[in-house]
């Protein structure tokens, strides 16, 4: 695991040169003065009105500077690889302090659920309370626990151990019903209150604590989110051995949206999804649930297939809603929405959650929305839609509204950068293979 702490890439001379150019640029000049060395089109862009409007846009301008000094024979993807490799991940905008929290390993599952809900976040790193005070971050953190993972684990364990009467719930695929009082009993049980976070280590959607240092590159972060399917990437300050930032998929989507009008992004953003080979997953490959099926069937499929969300369809193949594994939270934090329901279908679940939030005047980022696009829409169009809802999954439909596929942030990143041969070296030593039923 020590390779994680001291991991670095062997940079080629052009990459080193790029780093020196970027450093010299920030020491000696501002964006406007540097623009004098660029072509007339770039000069006219550097005005007061068009100055970077956000930290994400300023980061995009760094990429823009590097993009212009790449060798002309390089492909757009090769250029972006070089640009993102030259920018340390420490320059990614920091999440709000309230979003960067830690959960102690001896906290109860009930405490963990309340903490995640209070801070309106989906997952958090777990600190080993038994680790010595001078432990390195590698030994200090046990992993990443996810809100949805806690809920699924509780339901699965309660039925397996007969903690409660679950004859009509999670384990029976043919069952169409579930009683509201089941969830109320579950959340008030000693089982729920006394089980510790460390007790579910390695369970469904538990992830190992695979972190980057502030000196690692932006490219490394993008590849971890895409090819290696991490849901978020912790960034650790090697000095104090603690988390400096947590980069989420939604944050990367927002960065791309803020960069949509920059030259380096236009070469890809203006292309149609179909011209980029998207969606990668066709309609026949998309796991889905009919609106009249039990909502527990949706959560069961996610668990069995190891996926984070699926569309709710009507009339055979028309997506009408999206259910994410994170939405299972409502079985714990809002059990009262089920009091009047003897049968909770996927359709009724979505309707009930929306009504509960409206009645309680709550806006929850944990609730999954659904958006659609066409194959002829551009990548920029898709990213703007994703950012508007702060999600990272968009369904592709035809002119009649029939499902044709799905595009995720991971798919988008795969069209922006690629993993060079041997790039990660021994980066994953001691981390992979992962426990059963878990993902990076």
Short mmCIF file of C-alpha atoms in Angstrom, two decimals:
data_model
loop_
_atom_site.label_atom_id
_atom_site.label_comp_id
_atom_site.label_asym_id
_atom_site.label_seq_id
_atom_site.Cartn_x
_atom_site.Cartn_y
_atom_site.Cartn_z
CA UNK A 1 0.00 0.00 0.00
CA UNK A 2 2.98 2.32 0.39
CA UNK A 3 2.98 2.76 -3.38
CA UNK A 4 -0.24 4.71 -3.00
CA UNK A 5 1.43 7.33 -0.84
CA UNK A 6 4.45 7.92 -3.02
CA UNK A 7 2.94 7.19 -6.41
CA UNK A 8 4.01 9.37 -9.31
CA UNK A 9 4.29 9.12 -13.09
CA UNK A 10 7.39 9.25 -15.23
CA UNK A 11 6.88 12.42 -17.20
CA UNK A 12 8.20 12.74 -20.72
CA UNK A 13 10.24 15.86 -21.68
CA UNK A 14 7.25 17.51 -23.39
CA UNK A 15 5.19 17.11 -20.21
CA UNK A 16 7.98 18.59 -18.09
CA UNK A 17 8.23 21.46 -20.53
CA UNK A 18 4.48 22.02 -20.25
CA UNK A 19 4.71 22.20 -16.46
CA UNK A 20 7.50 24.77 -16.67
CA UNK A 21 5.50 26.86 -19.12
CA UNK A 22 2.46 26.79 -16.88
CA UNK A 23 4.50 27.75 -13.82
CA UNK A 24 6.22 30.57 -15.66
CA UNK A 25 2.86 31.81 -16.91
CA UNK A 26 1.33 32.13 -13.47
CA UNK A 27 4.42 33.77 -11.98
CA UNK A 28 5.05 36.38 -14.64
CA UNK A 29 1.71 37.28 -16.19
CA UNK A 30 -2.04 37.37 -16.09
CA UNK A 31 -4.37 35.84 -18.64
CA UNK A 32 -4.76 39.14 -20.48
CA UNK A 33 -1.03 39.83 -20.85
CA UNK A 34 -0.33 36.28 -21.99
CA UNK A 35 -2.99 36.64 -24.64
CA UNK A 36 -0.69 38.95 -26.61
CA UNK A 37 1.33 35.90 -27.66
CA UNK A 38 -1.70 34.08 -28.98
CA UNK A 39 -3.68 34.52 -32.17
CA UNK A 40 -6.17 37.34 -32.72
CA UNK A 41 -9.19 35.16 -31.93
CA UNK A 42 -7.87 34.34 -28.48
CA UNK A 43 -6.93 37.98 -27.87
CA UNK A 44 -10.47 39.16 -28.43
CA UNK A 45 -11.81 36.57 -25.97
CA UNK A 46 -9.85 37.95 -23.01
CA UNK A 47 -12.19 40.73 -21.95
CA UNK A 48 -13.66 41.74 -18.64
CA UNK A 49 -17.05 40.29 -19.58
CA UNK A 50 -15.59 36.93 -20.60
CA UNK A 51 -13.17 36.45 -17.73
CA UNK A 52 -13.54 33.11 -15.90
CA UNK A 53 -16.77 33.22 -13.93
CA UNK A 54 -16.00 30.38 -11.52
CA UNK A 55 -13.13 28.28 -10.12
CA UNK A 56 -14.08 25.58 -12.61
CA UNK A 57 -13.84 28.03 -15.51
CA UNK A 58 -10.44 29.23 -14.29
CA UNK A 59 -9.30 25.61 -14.28
CA UNK A 60 -10.61 25.33 -17.82
CA UNK A 61 -8.49 28.32 -18.79
CA UNK A 62 -5.41 26.52 -17.51
CA UNK A 63 -6.25 23.67 -19.84
CA UNK A 64 -6.77 26.23 -22.63
CA UNK A 65 -3.26 27.63 -22.13
CA UNK A 66 -1.73 24.17 -22.24
CA UNK A 67 -3.87 23.14 -25.20
CA UNK A 68 -2.42 25.93 -27.34
CA UNK A 69 1.19 24.84 -26.82
CA UNK A 70 0.69 21.15 -27.64
CA UNK A 71 2.29 19.67 -30.74
CA UNK A 72 -0.09 20.16 -33.70
CA UNK A 73 0.23 16.54 -34.89
CA UNK A 74 -1.34 15.23 -31.66
CA UNK A 75 -4.96 14.10 -31.69
CA UNK A 76 -7.43 16.02 -29.49
CA UNK A 77 -7.43 13.16 -26.96
CA UNK A 78 -3.63 13.08 -26.87
CA UNK A 79 -3.57 16.83 -26.32
CA UNK A 80 -6.05 16.61 -23.47
CA UNK A 81 -4.12 13.73 -21.91
CA UNK A 82 -1.02 15.92 -21.87
CA UNK A 83 -2.94 18.92 -20.53
CA UNK A 84 -4.64 17.07 -17.68
CA UNK A 85 -1.42 15.23 -16.79
CA UNK A 86 0.25 18.62 -16.31
CA UNK A 87 -2.33 19.94 -13.82
CA UNK A 88 -2.17 18.71 -10.20
CA UNK A 89 -5.43 17.53 -8.71
CA UNK A 90 -4.95 20.07 -5.92
CA UNK A 91 -6.16 22.74 -8.37
CA UNK A 92 -9.62 21.20 -8.62
CA UNK A 93 -12.11 23.47 -6.79
CA UNK A 94 -12.64 22.43 -3.19
CA UNK A 95 -15.93 21.00 -2.03
CA UNK A 96 -17.77 22.83 0.72
CA UNK A 97 -16.32 22.00 4.17
CA UNK A 98 -19.71 20.56 5.13
CA UNK A 99 -19.33 18.04 2.30
CA UNK A 100 -15.94 16.76 3.45
CA UNK A 101 -16.74 14.79 6.57
CA UNK A 102 -15.50 11.60 8.19
CA UNK A 103 -17.41 8.83 9.95
CA UNK A 104 -15.82 6.96 12.85
CA UNK A 105 -15.61 3.21 12.51
CA UNK A 106 -17.37 2.68 15.84
CA UNK A 107 -20.38 4.84 14.89
CA UNK A 108 -23.68 2.97 14.69
CA UNK A 109 -25.41 2.60 11.35
CA UNK A 110 -28.15 4.87 12.68
CA UNK A 111 -25.57 7.55 13.51
CA UNK A 112 -23.98 7.20 10.08
CA UNK A 113 -27.33 7.56 8.32
CA UNK A 114 -28.17 10.68 10.33
CA UNK A 115 -24.76 12.22 9.65
CA UNK A 116 -24.93 11.60 5.90
CA UNK A 117 -28.48 12.92 5.77
CA UNK A 118 -27.62 16.00 7.85
CA UNK A 119 -24.78 16.96 5.52
CA UNK A 120 -26.75 15.99 2.40
CA UNK A 121 -24.04 13.73 1.03
CA UNK A 122 -24.05 10.21 -0.38
CA UNK A 123 -20.85 8.75 1.03
CA UNK A 124 -18.00 9.47 3.42
CA UNK A 125 -14.62 8.04 4.41
CA UNK A 126 -14.51 5.81 7.50
CA UNK A 127 -11.81 6.58 10.08
CA UNK A 128 -10.35 3.67 12.03
CA UNK A 129 -10.71 4.71 15.68
CA UNK A 130 -8.15 2.07 16.64
CA UNK A 131 -5.42 3.48 14.40
CA UNK A 132 -2.50 5.17 16.26
CA UNK A 133 -2.43 8.96 16.30
CA UNK A 134 0.68 9.07 14.10
CA UNK A 135 -0.76 6.66 11.51
CA UNK A 136 -0.38 7.52 7.85
CA UNK A 137 -3.56 8.13 5.89
CA UNK A 138 -3.19 4.65 4.38
CA UNK A 139 -3.65 3.13 7.83
CA UNK A 140 -6.02 5.81 9.11
CA UNK A 141 -8.95 5.15 6.77
CA UNK A 142 -10.81 1.85 6.43
CA UNK A 143 -12.78 2.69 3.30
CA UNK A 144 -15.71 4.66 1.91
CA UNK A 145 -19.20 3.94 3.22
CA UNK A 146 -22.21 4.86 1.11
CA UNK A 147 -25.68 5.81 2.25
CA UNK A 148 -27.31 3.32 -0.10
CA UNK A 149 -24.90 0.58 0.91
CA UNK A 150 -25.95 0.92 4.54
CA UNK A 151 -29.62 0.59 3.67
CA UNK A 152 -29.15 -2.41 1.39
CA UNK A 153 -26.97 -4.13 3.98
CA UNK A 154 -29.54 -3.60 6.73
CA UNK A 155 -32.38 -4.99 4.63
CA UNK A 156 -30.33 -7.96 3.48
CA UNK A 157 -29.00 -8.83 6.94
CA UNK A 158 -32.34 -8.37 8.66
CA UNK A 159 -34.00 -10.91 6.41
CA UNK A 160 -31.05 -13.30 6.47
CA UNK A 161 -30.89 -13.29 10.26
CA UNK A 162 -34.70 -13.13 10.72
CA UNK A 163 -34.30 -9.97 12.77
CA UNK A 164 -37.73 -8.90 11.57
CA UNK A 165 -40.55 -10.55 9.68
CA UNK A 166 -39.50 -9.89 6.08
CA UNK A 167 -41.53 -12.58 4.35
CA UNK A 168 -42.86 -10.14 1.77
CA UNK A 169 -39.82 -7.99 1.08
CA UNK A 170 -36.31 -7.99 -0.24
CA UNK A 171 -35.54 -11.66 -0.80
CA UNK A 172 -38.67 -12.74 -2.68
CA UNK A 173 -38.57 -11.60 -6.33
CA UNK A 174 -42.19 -12.57 -6.93
CA UNK A 175 -43.57 -10.56 -4.01
CA UNK A 176 -45.47 -7.40 -5.05
CA UNK A 177 -46.14 -5.98 -1.58
CA UNK A 178 -44.45 -4.49 1.43
CA UNK A 179 -46.01 -3.02 4.55
CA UNK A 180 -45.02 0.41 5.76
CA UNK A 181 -44.68 -0.72 9.38
CA UNK A 182 -41.85 -3.06 8.37
CA UNK A 183 -39.54 -0.12 7.76
CA UNK A 184 -40.64 1.62 10.94
CA UNK A 185 -39.86 -1.52 12.93
CA UNK A 186 -36.53 -1.86 11.20
CA UNK A 187 -35.32 1.67 11.92
CA UNK A 188 -36.35 1.40 15.59
CA UNK A 189 -34.74 -2.02 16.12
CA UNK A 190 -31.67 -2.68 18.25
CA UNK A 191 -30.14 -4.31 15.19
CA UNK A 192 -30.17 -0.99 13.35
CA UNK A 193 -29.03 1.05 16.34
CA UNK A 194 -26.24 -1.23 17.59
CA UNK A 195 -24.49 -2.41 14.43
CA UNK A 196 -21.28 -0.44 13.83
CA UNK A 197 -20.07 0.98 10.56
CA UNK A 198 -16.94 -1.18 10.74
CA UNK A 199 -19.20 -4.26 10.86
CA UNK A 200 -20.28 -3.75 7.24
CA UNK A 201 -16.76 -3.39 5.85
CA UNK A 202 -16.55 -5.03 2.43
CA UNK A 203 -20.31 -5.17 1.91
CA UNK A 204 -22.33 -4.00 -1.10
CA UNK A 205 -21.07 -0.63 -2.43
CA UNK A 206 -18.41 -0.41 0.26
CA UNK A 207 -15.30 0.95 -1.45
CA UNK A 208 -11.67 0.75 -0.39
CA UNK A 209 -10.07 4.06 0.57
CA UNK A 210 -8.22 4.72 -2.65
CA UNK A 211 -7.03 8.32 -2.51
CA UNK A 212 -4.85 10.70 -4.47
CA UNK A 213 -2.29 13.08 -3.09
CA UNK A 214 -2.51 16.76 -3.93
CA UNK A 215 0.45 16.35 -6.28
CA UNK A 216 -1.18 13.64 -8.39
CA UNK A 217 -2.56 14.66 -11.74
CA UNK A 218 -5.98 15.63 -12.99
CA UNK A 219 -5.71 12.85 -15.56
CA UNK A 220 -5.32 10.25 -12.81
CA UNK A 221 -8.50 11.52 -11.16
CA UNK A 222 -10.49 11.38 -14.41
CA UNK A 223 -9.37 7.82 -15.14
CA UNK A 224 -10.28 6.67 -11.63
CA UNK A 225 -13.79 8.09 -12.02
CA UNK A 226 -14.22 6.61 -15.49
CA UNK A 227 -12.39 3.38 -16.24
CA UNK A 228 -12.02 2.34 -12.60
CA UNK A 229 -15.60 3.29 -11.66
CA UNK A 230 -14.91 5.25 -8.50
CA UNK A 231 -17.93 7.23 -7.37
CA UNK A 232 -15.81 9.94 -5.75
CA UNK A 233 -12.08 10.55 -5.31
CA UNK A 234 -10.64 11.65 -1.95
CA UNK A 235 -7.57 13.90 -2.14
CA UNK A 236 -5.17 13.64 0.79
CA UNK A 237 -2.69 16.21 2.03
CA UNK A 238 0.45 14.19 2.67
CA UNK A 239 1.58 16.76 5.24
CA UNK A 240 -1.20 16.39 7.80
CA UNK A 241 -2.26 12.92 6.56
CA UNK A 242 -5.88 14.02 6.27
CA UNK A 243 -8.42 14.57 3.52
CA UNK A 244 -8.00 17.87 1.70
CA UNK A 245 -10.85 17.49 -0.80
CA UNK A 246 -13.37 15.00 -2.17
CA UNK A 247 -14.05 15.17 -5.91
CA UNK A 248 -17.44 13.85 -6.97
CA UNK A 249 -18.85 12.93 -10.35
CA UNK A 250 -21.29 15.84 -10.15
CA UNK A 251 -18.39 18.24 -9.54
CA UNK A 252 -16.60 17.00 -12.67
CA UNK A 253 -19.80 17.37 -14.71
CA UNK A 254 -20.07 20.97 -13.46
CA UNK A 255 -16.47 21.68 -14.42
CA UNK A 256 -17.08 20.39 -17.96
CA UNK A 257 -20.20 22.54 -18.25
CA UNK A 258 -18.26 25.63 -17.17
CA UNK A 259 -15.67 24.86 -19.87
CA UNK A 260 -18.19 24.19 -22.64
CA UNK A 261 -17.33 27.33 -24.62
CA UNK A 262 -13.55 27.02 -24.40
CA UNK A 263 -11.61 26.03 -27.48
CA UNK A 264 -10.19 22.79 -26.08
CA UNK A 265 -13.68 21.51 -25.30
CA UNK A 266 -15.34 22.67 -28.53
CA UNK A 267 -13.53 20.03 -30.60
CA UNK A 268 -15.47 17.35 -28.71
CA UNK A 269 -18.45 19.23 -27.28
CA UNK A 270 -19.78 20.21 -30.69
CA UNK A 271 -19.93 16.59 -31.87
CA UNK A 272 -23.14 14.58 -31.84
CA UNK A 273 -23.35 11.76 -29.33
CA UNK A 274 -23.79 9.23 -32.14
CA UNK A 275 -20.62 10.50 -33.84
CA UNK A 276 -18.73 9.86 -30.60
CA UNK A 277 -20.00 6.29 -30.44
CA UNK A 278 -22.48 7.09 -27.67
CA UNK A 279 -24.43 5.58 -26.09
CA UNK A 280 -22.06 2.71 -25.41
CA UNK A 281 -24.91 0.72 -23.90
CA UNK A 282 -27.87 -0.09 -26.15
CA UNK A 283 -31.50 -0.30 -25.08
CA UNK A 284 -31.36 -4.10 -24.84
CA UNK A 285 -28.43 -3.88 -22.43
CA UNK A 286 -30.02 -1.32 -20.10
CA UNK A 287 -31.40 -2.87 -16.91
CA UNK A 288 -34.85 -1.40 -16.33
CA UNK A 289 -38.03 -1.91 -14.33
CA UNK A 290 -41.66 -1.45 -15.35
CA UNK A 291 -43.57 1.25 -13.51
CA UNK A 292 -46.05 -1.33 -12.14
CA UNK A 293 -43.37 -3.61 -10.70
CA UNK A 294 -42.52 -3.41 -6.97
CA UNK A 295 -39.93 -0.77 -6.21
CA UNK A 296 -38.04 -3.43 -4.25
CA UNK A 297 -37.53 -5.23 -7.56
CA UNK A 298 -35.68 -2.15 -8.81
CA UNK A 299 -33.39 -2.11 -5.78
CA UNK A 300 -32.93 -5.87 -6.02
CA UNK A 301 -31.82 -5.60 -9.65
CA UNK A 302 -29.34 -2.85 -8.79
CA UNK A 303 -27.83 -5.03 -6.10
CA UNK A 304 -27.70 -8.15 -8.28
CA UNK A 305 -26.28 -6.37 -11.32
CA UNK A 306 -23.96 -4.04 -9.40
CA UNK A 307 -25.40 -0.89 -10.96
CA UNK A 308 -26.22 2.48 -9.41
CA UNK A 309 -29.52 3.28 -11.08
CA UNK A 310 -32.08 2.25 -13.66
CA UNK A 311 -34.98 3.73 -15.63
CA UNK A 312 -38.63 3.18 -14.81
CA UNK A 313 -40.43 2.45 -18.09
CA UNK A 314 -44.05 2.44 -19.24
CA UNK A 315 -45.66 1.06 -22.40
CA UNK A 316 -42.85 -1.41 -22.72
CA UNK A 317 -39.86 0.83 -23.31
CA UNK A 318 -40.61 4.50 -22.62
CA UNK A 319 -38.58 5.89 -19.67
CA UNK A 320 -40.78 7.91 -17.32
CA UNK A 321 -38.58 8.13 -14.22
CA UNK A 322 -35.21 7.20 -12.80
CA UNK A 323 -34.56 5.29 -9.59
CA UNK A 324 -31.06 5.33 -8.14
CA UNK A 325 -29.68 3.07 -5.46
CA UNK A 326 -29.37 6.21 -3.35
CA UNK A 327 -33.17 6.56 -3.36
CA UNK A 328 -33.43 3.52 -1.11
CA UNK A 329 -32.59 6.01 1.65
CA UNK A 330 -36.29 6.84 1.93
CA UNK A 331 -36.95 3.40 3.34
CA UNK A 332 -35.02 4.57 6.39
CA UNK A 333 -35.19 8.34 6.74
CA UNK A 334 -38.84 8.77 5.71
CA UNK A 335 -40.70 5.55 6.52
CA UNK A 336 -43.92 7.46 7.18
CA UNK A 337 -44.48 7.98 3.44
CA UNK A 338 -45.44 4.32 3.23
CA UNK A 339 -48.13 4.25 5.92
CA UNK A 340 -50.99 4.36 3.42
CA UNK A 341 -49.48 1.89 0.97
CA UNK A 342 -50.03 -1.83 0.92
CA UNK A 343 -48.26 -2.17 -2.39
CA UNK A 344 -45.41 0.10 -3.41
CA UNK A 345 -44.81 0.04 -7.13
CA UNK A 346 -41.95 1.86 -8.78
CA UNK A 347 -44.41 4.48 -10.03
CA UNK A 348 -45.98 4.98 -6.58
CA UNK A 349 -42.54 5.14 -4.96
CA UNK A 350 -41.43 8.02 -7.19
CA UNK A 351 -44.74 9.84 -6.68
CA UNK A 352 -44.65 9.32 -2.91
CA UNK A 353 -41.10 10.59 -2.53
CA UNK A 354 -41.86 13.74 -4.51
CA UNK A 355 -44.99 14.38 -2.43
CA UNK A 356 -43.08 13.82 0.80
CA UNK A 357 -40.44 16.35 -0.22
CA UNK A 358 -43.06 18.88 -1.32
CA UNK A 359 -45.07 18.48 1.89
CA UNK A 360 -41.97 18.91 4.02
CA UNK A 361 -40.54 21.69 1.84
CA UNK A 362 -37.37 19.75 1.30
CA UNK A 363 -35.06 19.72 -1.68
CA UNK A 364 -32.80 16.71 -1.55
CA UNK A 365 -29.74 16.17 -3.75
CA UNK A 366 -30.11 12.52 -2.85
CA UNK A 367 -33.23 12.21 -5.01
CA UNK A 368 -32.52 11.08 -8.55
CA UNK A 369 -34.14 12.99 -11.38
CA UNK A 370 -34.50 11.75 -14.94
CA UNK A 371 -33.40 13.53 -18.08
CA UNK A 372 -33.35 12.40 -21.68
CA UNK A 373 -31.64 13.35 -24.91
CA UNK A 374 -31.41 12.23 -28.52
CA UNK A 375 -28.46 10.57 -30.24
CA UNK A 376 -28.27 13.62 -32.50
CA UNK A 377 -27.78 15.96 -29.52
CA UNK A 378 -24.25 17.23 -28.99
CA UNK A 379 -22.00 16.26 -26.11
CA UNK A 380 -22.25 19.85 -24.88
CA UNK A 381 -26.05 19.61 -24.83
CA UNK A 382 -25.91 16.43 -22.75
CA UNK A 383 -23.44 17.88 -20.27
CA UNK A 384 -25.53 21.02 -19.78
CA UNK A 385 -28.58 18.86 -19.01
CA UNK A 386 -26.62 16.67 -16.59
CA UNK A 387 -25.22 19.68 -14.75
CA UNK A 388 -28.64 21.32 -14.46
CA UNK A 389 -29.87 18.35 -12.40
CA UNK A 390 -26.54 17.58 -10.67
CA UNK A 391 -26.64 13.98 -11.87
CA UNK A 392 -24.39 11.85 -14.05
CA UNK A 393 -26.76 9.62 -16.03
CA UNK A 394 -28.84 10.64 -19.05
CA UNK A 395 -31.15 8.37 -21.05
CA UNK A 396 -31.12 8.41 -24.83
CA UNK A 397 -34.53 8.16 -26.51
CA UNK A 398 -35.81 8.15 -30.08
CA UNK A 399 -38.40 10.50 -31.61
CA UNK A 400 -41.23 8.44 -30.09
CA UNK A 401 -39.68 8.52 -26.64
CA UNK A 402 -38.51 4.90 -26.66
CA UNK A 403 -35.35 4.07 -24.76
CA UNK A 404 -32.26 3.70 -26.96
CA UNK A 405 -29.51 3.66 -24.36
CA UNK A 406 -27.86 5.51 -21.51
CA UNK A 407 -24.85 7.85 -21.30
CA UNK A 408 -22.97 8.34 -18.04
CA UNK A 409 -20.12 10.57 -16.93
CA UNK A 410 -17.83 7.55 -17.23
CA UNK A 411 -18.75 7.26 -20.91
CA UNK A 412 -18.11 10.98 -21.44
CA UNK A 413 -14.68 10.87 -19.80
CA UNK A 414 -13.76 7.87 -21.97
CA UNK A 415 -14.25 10.11 -25.01
CA UNK A 416 -12.14 12.94 -23.57
CA UNK A 417 -9.04 11.12 -22.30
CA UNK A 418 -7.54 7.63 -22.46
CA UNK A 419 -5.30 5.57 -20.21
CA UNK A 420 -1.72 5.35 -21.55
CA UNK A 421 -0.18 1.88 -21.50
CA UNK A 422 1.22 1.06 -18.06
CA UNK A 423 0.01 4.38 -16.67
CA UNK A 424 -0.98 3.19 -13.20
CA UNK A 425 1.92 0.80 -12.63
CA UNK A 426 1.57 -0.60 -9.09
CA UNK A 427 -0.96 2.05 -8.03
CA UNK A 428 -3.58 -0.54 -7.05
CA UNK A 429 -1.26 -2.89 -5.17
CA UNK A 430 -2.81 -3.75 -1.84
CA UNK A 431 -6.19 -2.40 -2.92
CA UNK A 432 -7.34 -4.79 -5.63
CA UNK A 433 -8.84 -7.34 -5.89
CA UNK A 434 -11.78 -5.90 -4.05
CA UNK A 435 -14.09 -7.60 -1.58
CA UNK A 436 -17.03 -9.44 -3.15
CA UNK A 437 -19.98 -7.25 -4.19
CA UNK A 438 -18.00 -4.02 -3.91
CA UNK A 439 -16.70 -1.58 -6.50
CA UNK A 440 -13.88 0.90 -6.54
#
